Coordinates of C-alpha atoms and ligand atoms in Angstrom, one line a residue:
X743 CA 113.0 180.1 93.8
X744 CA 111.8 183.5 94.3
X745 CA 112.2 183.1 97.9
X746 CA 115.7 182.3 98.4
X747 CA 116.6 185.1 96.0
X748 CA 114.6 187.6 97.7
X749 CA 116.9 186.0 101.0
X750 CA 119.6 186.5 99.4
X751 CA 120.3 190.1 98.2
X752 CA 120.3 191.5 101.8
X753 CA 123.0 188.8 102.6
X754 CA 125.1 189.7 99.2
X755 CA 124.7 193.4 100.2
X756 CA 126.1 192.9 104.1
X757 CA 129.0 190.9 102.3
X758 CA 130.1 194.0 100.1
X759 CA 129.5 196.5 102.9
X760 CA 132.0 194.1 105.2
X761 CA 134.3 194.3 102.4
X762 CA 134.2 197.9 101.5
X763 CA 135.0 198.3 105.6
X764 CA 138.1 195.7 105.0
X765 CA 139.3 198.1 102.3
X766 CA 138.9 200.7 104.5
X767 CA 141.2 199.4 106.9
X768 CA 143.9 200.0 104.3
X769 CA 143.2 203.4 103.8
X770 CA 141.2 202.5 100.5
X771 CA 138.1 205.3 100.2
X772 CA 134.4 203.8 99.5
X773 CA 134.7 206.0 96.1
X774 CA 137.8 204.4 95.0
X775 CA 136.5 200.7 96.1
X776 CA 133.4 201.4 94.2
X777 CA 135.3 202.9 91.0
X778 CA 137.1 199.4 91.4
X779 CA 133.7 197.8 91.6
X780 CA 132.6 199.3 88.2
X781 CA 135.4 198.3 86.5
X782 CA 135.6 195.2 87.5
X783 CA 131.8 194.2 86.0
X784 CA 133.2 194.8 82.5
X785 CA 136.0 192.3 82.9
X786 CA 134.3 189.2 83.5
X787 CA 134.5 187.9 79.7
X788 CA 138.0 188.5 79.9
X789 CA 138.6 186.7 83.1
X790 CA 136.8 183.8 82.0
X791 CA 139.4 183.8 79.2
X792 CA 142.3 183.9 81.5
X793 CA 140.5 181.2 84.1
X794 CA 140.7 179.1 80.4
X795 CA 144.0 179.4 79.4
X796 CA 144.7 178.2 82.9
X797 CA 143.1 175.2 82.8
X798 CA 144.7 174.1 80.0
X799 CA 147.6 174.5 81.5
X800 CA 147.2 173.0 84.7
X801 CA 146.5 170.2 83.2
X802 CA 149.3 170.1 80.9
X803 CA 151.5 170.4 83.6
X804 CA 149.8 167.5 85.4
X805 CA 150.3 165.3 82.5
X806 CA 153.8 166.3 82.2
X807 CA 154.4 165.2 85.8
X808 CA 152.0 162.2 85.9
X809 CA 153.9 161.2 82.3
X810 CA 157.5 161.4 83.9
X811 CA 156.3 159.8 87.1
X812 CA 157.3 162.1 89.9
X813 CA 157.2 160.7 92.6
X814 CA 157.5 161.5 96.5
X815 CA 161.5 160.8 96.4
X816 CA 162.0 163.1 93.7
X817 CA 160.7 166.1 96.1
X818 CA 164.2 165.0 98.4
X819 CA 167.2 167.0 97.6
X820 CA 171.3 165.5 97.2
X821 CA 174.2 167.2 98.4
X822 CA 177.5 167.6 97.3
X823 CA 178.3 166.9 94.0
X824 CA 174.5 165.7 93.8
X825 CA 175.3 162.6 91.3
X826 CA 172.2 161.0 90.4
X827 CA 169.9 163.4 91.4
X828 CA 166.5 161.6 90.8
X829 CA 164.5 165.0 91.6
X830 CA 166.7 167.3 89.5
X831 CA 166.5 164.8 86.3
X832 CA 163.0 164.2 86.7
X833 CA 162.1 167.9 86.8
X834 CA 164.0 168.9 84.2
X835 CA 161.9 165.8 81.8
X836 CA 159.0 167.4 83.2
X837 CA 160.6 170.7 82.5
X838 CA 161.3 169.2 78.3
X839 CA 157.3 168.2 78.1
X840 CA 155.5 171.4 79.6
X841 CA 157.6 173.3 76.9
X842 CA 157.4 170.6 74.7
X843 CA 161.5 170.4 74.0
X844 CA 164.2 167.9 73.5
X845 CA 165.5 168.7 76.5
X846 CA 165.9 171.1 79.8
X847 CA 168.3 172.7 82.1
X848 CA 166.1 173.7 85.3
X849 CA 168.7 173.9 88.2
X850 CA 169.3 176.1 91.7
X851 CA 172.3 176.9 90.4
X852 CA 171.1 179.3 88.0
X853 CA 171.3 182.3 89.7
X854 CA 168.6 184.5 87.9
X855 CA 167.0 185.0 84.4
X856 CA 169.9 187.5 83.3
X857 CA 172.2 184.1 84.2
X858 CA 169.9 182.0 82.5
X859 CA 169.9 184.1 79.2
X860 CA 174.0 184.7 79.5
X861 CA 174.4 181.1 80.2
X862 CA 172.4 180.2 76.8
X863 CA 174.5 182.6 75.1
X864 CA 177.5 182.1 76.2
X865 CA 177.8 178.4 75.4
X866 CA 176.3 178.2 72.2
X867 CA 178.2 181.1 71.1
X868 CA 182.1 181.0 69.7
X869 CA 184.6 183.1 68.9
X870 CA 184.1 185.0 65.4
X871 CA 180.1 183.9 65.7
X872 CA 177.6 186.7 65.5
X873 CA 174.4 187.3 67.5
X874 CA 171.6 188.9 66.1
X875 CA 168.7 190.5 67.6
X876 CA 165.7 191.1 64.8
X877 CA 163.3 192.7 67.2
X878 CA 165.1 195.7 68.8
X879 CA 167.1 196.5 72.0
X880 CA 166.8 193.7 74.7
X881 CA 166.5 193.8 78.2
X882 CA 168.8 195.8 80.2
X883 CA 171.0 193.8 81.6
X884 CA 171.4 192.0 78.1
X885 CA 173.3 195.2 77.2
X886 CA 176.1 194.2 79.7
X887 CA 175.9 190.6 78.7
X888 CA 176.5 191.3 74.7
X889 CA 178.7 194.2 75.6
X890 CA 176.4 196.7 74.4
X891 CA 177.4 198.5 77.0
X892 CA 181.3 197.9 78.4
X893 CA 181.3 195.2 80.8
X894 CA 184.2 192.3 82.2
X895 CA 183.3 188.9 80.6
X896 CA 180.8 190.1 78.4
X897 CA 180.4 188.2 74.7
X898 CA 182.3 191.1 72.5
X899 CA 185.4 190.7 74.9
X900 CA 185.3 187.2 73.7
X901 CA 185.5 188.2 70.5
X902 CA 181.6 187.6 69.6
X903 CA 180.1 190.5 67.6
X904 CA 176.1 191.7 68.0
X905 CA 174.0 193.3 65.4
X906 CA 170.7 194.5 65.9
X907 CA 167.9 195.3 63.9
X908 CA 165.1 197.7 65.2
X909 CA 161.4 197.2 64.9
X910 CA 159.3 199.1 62.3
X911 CA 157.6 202.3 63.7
X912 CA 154.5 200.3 64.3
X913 CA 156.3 197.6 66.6
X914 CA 156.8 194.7 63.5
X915 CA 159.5 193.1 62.6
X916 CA 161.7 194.7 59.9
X917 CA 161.9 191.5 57.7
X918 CA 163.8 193.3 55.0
X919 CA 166.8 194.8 57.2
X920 CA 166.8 191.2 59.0
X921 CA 167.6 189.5 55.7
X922 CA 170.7 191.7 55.0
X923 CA 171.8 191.2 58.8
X924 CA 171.5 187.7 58.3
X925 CA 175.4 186.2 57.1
X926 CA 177.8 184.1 57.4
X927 CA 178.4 183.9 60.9
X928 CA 175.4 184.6 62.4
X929 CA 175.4 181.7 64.7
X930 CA 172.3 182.9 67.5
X931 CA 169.5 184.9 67.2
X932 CA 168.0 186.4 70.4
X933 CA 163.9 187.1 70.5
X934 CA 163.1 188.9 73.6
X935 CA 158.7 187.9 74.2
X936 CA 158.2 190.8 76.8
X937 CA 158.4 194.2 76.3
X938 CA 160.4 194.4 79.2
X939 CA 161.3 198.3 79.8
X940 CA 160.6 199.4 76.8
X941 CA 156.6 200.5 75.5
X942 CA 156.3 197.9 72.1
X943 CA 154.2 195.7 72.7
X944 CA 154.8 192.3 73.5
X945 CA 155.0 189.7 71.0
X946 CA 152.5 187.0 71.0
X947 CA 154.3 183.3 70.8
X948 CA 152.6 183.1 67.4
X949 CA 154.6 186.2 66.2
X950 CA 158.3 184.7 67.4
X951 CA 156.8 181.3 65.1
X952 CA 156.9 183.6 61.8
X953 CA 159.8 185.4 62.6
X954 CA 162.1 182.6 63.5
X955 CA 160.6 180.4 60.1
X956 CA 161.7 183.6 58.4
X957 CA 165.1 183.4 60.0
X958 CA 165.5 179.5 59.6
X959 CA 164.5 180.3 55.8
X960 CA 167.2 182.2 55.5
X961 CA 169.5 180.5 57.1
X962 CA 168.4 176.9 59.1
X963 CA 171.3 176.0 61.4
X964 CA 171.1 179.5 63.2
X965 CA 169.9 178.7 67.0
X966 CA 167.0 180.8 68.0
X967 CA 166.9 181.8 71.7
X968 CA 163.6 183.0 73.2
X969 CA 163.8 184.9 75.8
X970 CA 160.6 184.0 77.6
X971 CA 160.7 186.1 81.2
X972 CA 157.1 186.6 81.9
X973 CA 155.3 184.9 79.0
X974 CA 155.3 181.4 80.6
X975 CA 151.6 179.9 80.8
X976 CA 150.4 183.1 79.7
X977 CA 149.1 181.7 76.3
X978 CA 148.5 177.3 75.6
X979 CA 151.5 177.5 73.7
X980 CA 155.1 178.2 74.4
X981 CA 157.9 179.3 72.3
X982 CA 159.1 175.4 71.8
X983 CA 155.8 174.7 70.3
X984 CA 157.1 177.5 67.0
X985 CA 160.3 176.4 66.6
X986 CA 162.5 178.1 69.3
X987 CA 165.9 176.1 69.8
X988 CA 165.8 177.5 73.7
X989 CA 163.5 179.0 75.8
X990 CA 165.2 180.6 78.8
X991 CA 163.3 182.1 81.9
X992 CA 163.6 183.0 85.6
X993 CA 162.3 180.6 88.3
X994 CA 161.3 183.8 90.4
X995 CA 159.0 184.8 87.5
X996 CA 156.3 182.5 86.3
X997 CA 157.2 179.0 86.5
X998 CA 158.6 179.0 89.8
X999 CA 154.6 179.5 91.0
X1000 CA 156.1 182.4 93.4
X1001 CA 157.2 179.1 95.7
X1002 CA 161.0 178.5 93.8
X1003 CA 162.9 180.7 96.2
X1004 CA 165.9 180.5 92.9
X1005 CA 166.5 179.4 89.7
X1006 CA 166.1 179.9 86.4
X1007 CA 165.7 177.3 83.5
X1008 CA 166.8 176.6 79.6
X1009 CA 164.6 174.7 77.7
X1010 CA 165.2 173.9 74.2
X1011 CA 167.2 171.4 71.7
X1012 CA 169.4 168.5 72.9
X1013 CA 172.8 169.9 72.0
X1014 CA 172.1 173.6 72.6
X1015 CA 170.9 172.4 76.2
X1016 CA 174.4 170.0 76.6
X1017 CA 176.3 173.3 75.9
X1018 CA 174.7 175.2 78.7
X1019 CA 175.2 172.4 80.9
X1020 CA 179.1 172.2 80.2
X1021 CA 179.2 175.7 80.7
X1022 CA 177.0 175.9 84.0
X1023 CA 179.2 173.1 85.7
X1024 CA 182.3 172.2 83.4
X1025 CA 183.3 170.1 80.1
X1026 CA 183.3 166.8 80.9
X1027 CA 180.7 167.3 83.7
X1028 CA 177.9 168.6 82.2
X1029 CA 174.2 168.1 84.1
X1030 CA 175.9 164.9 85.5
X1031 CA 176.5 166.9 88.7
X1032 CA 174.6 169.9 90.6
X1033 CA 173.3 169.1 94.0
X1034 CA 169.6 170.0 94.0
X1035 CA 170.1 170.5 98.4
X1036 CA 166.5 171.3 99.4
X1037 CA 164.8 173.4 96.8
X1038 CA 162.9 170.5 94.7
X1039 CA 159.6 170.9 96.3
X1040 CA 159.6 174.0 96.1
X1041 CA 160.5 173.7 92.1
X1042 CA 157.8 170.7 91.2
X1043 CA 154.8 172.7 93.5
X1044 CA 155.7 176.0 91.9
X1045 CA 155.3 175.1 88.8
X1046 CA 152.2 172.9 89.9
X1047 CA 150.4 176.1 91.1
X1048 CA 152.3 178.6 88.3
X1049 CA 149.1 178.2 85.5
X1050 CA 146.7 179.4 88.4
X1051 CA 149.8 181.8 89.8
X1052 CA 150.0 183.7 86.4
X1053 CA 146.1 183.8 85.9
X1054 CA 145.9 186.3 89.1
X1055 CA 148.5 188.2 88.0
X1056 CA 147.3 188.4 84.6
X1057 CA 143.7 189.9 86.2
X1058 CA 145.3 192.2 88.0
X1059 CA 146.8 193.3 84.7
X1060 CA 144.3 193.4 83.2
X1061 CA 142.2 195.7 85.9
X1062 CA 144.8 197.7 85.9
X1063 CA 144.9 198.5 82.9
X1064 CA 141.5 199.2 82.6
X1065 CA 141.5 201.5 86.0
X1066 CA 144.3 203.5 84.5
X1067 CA 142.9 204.0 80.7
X1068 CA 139.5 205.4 81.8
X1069 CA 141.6 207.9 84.1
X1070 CA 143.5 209.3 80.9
X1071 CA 146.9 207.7 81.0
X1072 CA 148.5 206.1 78.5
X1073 CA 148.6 201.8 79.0
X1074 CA 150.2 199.4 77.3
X1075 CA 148.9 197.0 76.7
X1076 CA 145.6 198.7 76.3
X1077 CA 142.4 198.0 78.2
X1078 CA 141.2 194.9 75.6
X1079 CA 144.1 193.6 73.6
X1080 CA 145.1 190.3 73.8
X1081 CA 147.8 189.5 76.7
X1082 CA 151.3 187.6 75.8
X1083 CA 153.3 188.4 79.6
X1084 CA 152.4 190.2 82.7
X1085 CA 153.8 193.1 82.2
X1086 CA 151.5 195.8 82.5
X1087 CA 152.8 199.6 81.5
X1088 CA 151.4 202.9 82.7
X1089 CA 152.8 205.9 81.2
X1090 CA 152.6 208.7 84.2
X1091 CA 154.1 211.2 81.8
X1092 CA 156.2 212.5 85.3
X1093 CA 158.2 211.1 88.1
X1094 CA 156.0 211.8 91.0
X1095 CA 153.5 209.2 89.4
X1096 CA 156.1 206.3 88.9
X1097 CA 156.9 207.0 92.8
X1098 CA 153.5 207.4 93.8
X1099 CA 152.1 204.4 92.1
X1100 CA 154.8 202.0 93.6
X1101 CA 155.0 203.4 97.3
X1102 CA 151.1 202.0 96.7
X1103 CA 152.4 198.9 95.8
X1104 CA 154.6 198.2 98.7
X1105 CA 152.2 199.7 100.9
X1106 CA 150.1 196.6 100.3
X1107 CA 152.1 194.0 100.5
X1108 CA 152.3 191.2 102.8
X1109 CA 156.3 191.7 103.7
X1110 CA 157.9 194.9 104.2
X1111 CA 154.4 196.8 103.5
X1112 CA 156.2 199.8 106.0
X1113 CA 159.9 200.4 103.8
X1114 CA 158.7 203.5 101.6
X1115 CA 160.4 202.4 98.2
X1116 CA 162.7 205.3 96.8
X1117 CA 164.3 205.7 93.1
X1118 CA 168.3 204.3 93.6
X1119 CA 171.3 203.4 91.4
X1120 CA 170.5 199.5 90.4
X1121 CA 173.3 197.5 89.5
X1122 CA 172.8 196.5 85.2
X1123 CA 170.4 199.9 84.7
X1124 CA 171.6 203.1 83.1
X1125 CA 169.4 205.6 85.0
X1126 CA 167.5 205.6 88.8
X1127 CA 164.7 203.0 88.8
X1128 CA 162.7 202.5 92.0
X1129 CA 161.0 198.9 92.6
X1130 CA 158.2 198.4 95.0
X1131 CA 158.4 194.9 96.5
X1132 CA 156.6 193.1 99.2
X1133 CA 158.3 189.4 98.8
X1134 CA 158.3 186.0 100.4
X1135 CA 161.0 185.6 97.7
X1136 CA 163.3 188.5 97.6
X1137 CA 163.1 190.3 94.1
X1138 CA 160.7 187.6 93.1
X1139 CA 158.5 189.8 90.6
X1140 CA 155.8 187.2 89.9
X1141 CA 155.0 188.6 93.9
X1142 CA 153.6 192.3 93.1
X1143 CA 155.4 194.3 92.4
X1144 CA 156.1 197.4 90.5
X1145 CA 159.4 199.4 89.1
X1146 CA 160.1 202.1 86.8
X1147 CA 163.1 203.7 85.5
X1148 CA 163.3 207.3 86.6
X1149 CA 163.2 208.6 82.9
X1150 CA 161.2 209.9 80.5
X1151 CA 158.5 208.7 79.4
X1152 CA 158.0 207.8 83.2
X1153 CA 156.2 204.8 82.4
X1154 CA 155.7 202.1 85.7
X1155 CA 156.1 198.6 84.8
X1156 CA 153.5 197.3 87.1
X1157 CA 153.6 192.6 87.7
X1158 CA 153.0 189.7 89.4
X1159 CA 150.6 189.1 92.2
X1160 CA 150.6 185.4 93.9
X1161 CA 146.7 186.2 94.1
X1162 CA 144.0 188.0 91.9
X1163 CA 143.0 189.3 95.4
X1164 CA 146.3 190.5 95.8
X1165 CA 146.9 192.5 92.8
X1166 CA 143.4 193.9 93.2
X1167 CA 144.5 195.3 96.9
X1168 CA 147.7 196.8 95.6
X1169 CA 145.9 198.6 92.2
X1170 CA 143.6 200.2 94.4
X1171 CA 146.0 201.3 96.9
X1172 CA 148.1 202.6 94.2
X1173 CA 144.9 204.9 93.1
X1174 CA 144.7 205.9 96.3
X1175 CA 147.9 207.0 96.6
X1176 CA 147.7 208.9 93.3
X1177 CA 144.8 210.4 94.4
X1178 CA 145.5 211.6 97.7
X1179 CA 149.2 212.7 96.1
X1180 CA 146.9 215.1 93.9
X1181 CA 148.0 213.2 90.7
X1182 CA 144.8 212.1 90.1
X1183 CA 141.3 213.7 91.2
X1184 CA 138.6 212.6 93.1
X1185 CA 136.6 211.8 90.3
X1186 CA 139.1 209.7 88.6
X1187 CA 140.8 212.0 86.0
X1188 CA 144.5 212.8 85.0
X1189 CA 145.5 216.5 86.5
Ligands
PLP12 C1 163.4 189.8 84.3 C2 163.8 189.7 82.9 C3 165.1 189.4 82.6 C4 166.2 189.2 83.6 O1 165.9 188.4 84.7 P1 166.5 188.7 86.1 O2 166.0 187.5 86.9 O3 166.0 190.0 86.6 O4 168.0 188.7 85.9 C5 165.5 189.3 81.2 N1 164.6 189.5 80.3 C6 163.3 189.9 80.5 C7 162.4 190.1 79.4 C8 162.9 190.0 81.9 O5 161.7 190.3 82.1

């Protein structure tokens, strides 16, 4: 015994010389690797965690799949109006038993998650009804949808009316104020998991359980909507498992594994998921038609490999996180809280860090590593925002990739990563960059 570890440690040193030299190549300094390094042996509790949660959910997606019997002709696509599409209504059972639902709407056709959530909204909502949101402003291009902010097509020029009622100062739900917005016509009610760009933390699927038994106390024919962008296969559960009427998400997040190059999917009760379908194709038509062309392969092994997909990006979250507290800057989530999305948040405090930190990002991706990202006008956000993405899959944000709104508090909104290895390339870079910007110093502190 003695022997072969005594012929060992040279080997093990060589390995992480070689490495250090491959980090190197990238413009990564031995100081910055070796700061990585340290971090990095703290973490190992927490990635055994994540490896865990995996797991179980690898194997709950097998089940699913072995249970609904896919098999090899349900990887072949239809065309035209894509009657009988054996793929398409196999995936979307499998789809209905990894989120444990009635039923699911998981189709190409869907253009995006902001589709996806409009879609859910849109055709479970009427004239006169009223949507509700208990747990604060939702995502930006939500604002558009409701008509938060003026928009053609949006719910309040149907006549739908929103209400919203803000979190407590310490990121709870307001149970009292969400009682007296409860009435009447309050027909959905909209829970947004993931923080999104805002800095409350994100809830935990546990959390949207009590508030929506709260809500179906009050009053128990309301829908509840979850929108679950970047939680998927982050915890065992999923917001079906609490009582969530749909769970809606983006294919090019999560549960598309980074391989769905499209899509997005609604998950939830029978009659809520009919209703989409009638307004995603037409009345009368309903899932019935919607050609699943070539894309199903890509749909059944993305969300074959999305468990293992959102475990890397969930370490790189949480290295990052880590990396960034012990240099001063505010994180959320913090450096040991428990995870419920991707999302990591650094709070740079000014916009040369936001800019700084993503131009590391792109500069190690895989695609497009030599564009220099810059802050622009995006379509659905009120101020600039610059994004820094490196994608096989064009926006796809379960690929690394970073973006921040050019705004105070100049926080980055930092996901994804199709590998831990991956992540751990562009966090390191994105030091780098800091440092060498003058942002940070060279003994990893805030200036
Ligand atoms: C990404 C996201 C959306 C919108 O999805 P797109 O695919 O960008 O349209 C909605 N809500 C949350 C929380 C998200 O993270």
């Amino acid at each position: 015994m003695e022997c072969v570890k005594q012929r060992q440690k040279p080997q093990e040193d060589g390995k992480k010389g070689r490495l250090e030299e491959q980090y190197g190549q990238f413009g990564i300094s031995r100081e910055v690797f070796s700061f990585g390094r340290e971090i990095l042996s703290s973490l190992e509790e927490r990635f055994e965690q994540i490896d865990e949660t995996a797991e179980y959910n690898q194997l709950k997606v097998i089940q699913a799949m072995q249970e609904c019997r896919v098999g090899e002709a349900c990887l072949y696509g239809t065309t035209g109006y894509g009657y009988n599409d054996l793929g398409r209504d196999t995936l979307e059972e499998v789809y209905a038993r990894v989120f444990h639902t009635q039923d699911a709407l998981v189709r190409p056709q869907i253009t995006c998650g902001t589709h996806a959530l409009a879609l859910a909204l849109m055709s479970n909502l009427r004239p006169g009804d009223e949507l509700l949101s208990p747990a604060g402003k939702p995502y930006d291009t939500l604002e558009e949808v409701i008509g938060i902010r003026e928009s053609k097509g949006s719910l309040k020029e149907y006549g739908i009316s929103y209400r919203q009622v803000d979190l407590l100062a310490d990121g709870t739900f307001d149970y009292d104020s969400i009682r007296e917005a409860i009435h009447d016509k309050t027909k959905v009610v909209t829970i947004q998991r993931s923080k999104g760009y805002q800095t409350r933390p994100t809830f935990s699927v546990t959390q949207i359980g009590e508030l929506i038994a709260f809500v179906k106390q009050i009053k128990p024919d309301v829908i509840c909507m979850v929108d679950n962008c970047y939680g998927e296969f982050v915890e065992t559960i999923e917001p079906g498992d609490v009582g969530a009427d749909m769970t809606v998400g983006s294919l090019i997040k999560n549960p598309g594994g980074g391989l769905a190059p499209i899509g997005g999917y609604i998950a939830g009760r029978k009659e809520c998921v009919e209703n989409a379908a009638y307004r995603l194709t037409s009345p009368g038509l309903g899932k019935e038609v919607g050609a699943s062309l070539g894309v199903m392969s890509s749909f059944y092994q993305g969300l074959f490999l999305a468990p293992t997909v959102t475990a890397g990006a969930l370490k790189g979250a949480v290295f990052a996180a880590n990396i960034y507290e012990k240099i001063g800057f505010p994180v959320i989530p913090n450096s040991y809280e428990s995870r419920h999305d991707i999302i990591q948040a650094v709070t740079f405090g000014k916009p040369e860090g936001v800019i700084a930190f993503c131009q590391g990002i792109q500069a190690a991706a895989p695609v497009d590593s030599y564009v220099t990202p810059q802050p622009w006008d995006m379509p659905g956000y009120d101020s600039k925002v610059i994004m820094a993405a490196g994608a096989f899959v064009s926006g796809s944000s379960i690929e690394l990739s970073a973006d921040g709104p050019i705004a105070p508090p100049y926080a980055v909104y930092f996901q994804g990563g199709l590998t831990w290895q991956h992540a751990k390339l562009g966090i390191l870079k994105s030091l780098q960059n800091l440092i060498d910007q003058g942002i940070v110093s060279a003994d990893f502190h805030r200036i």
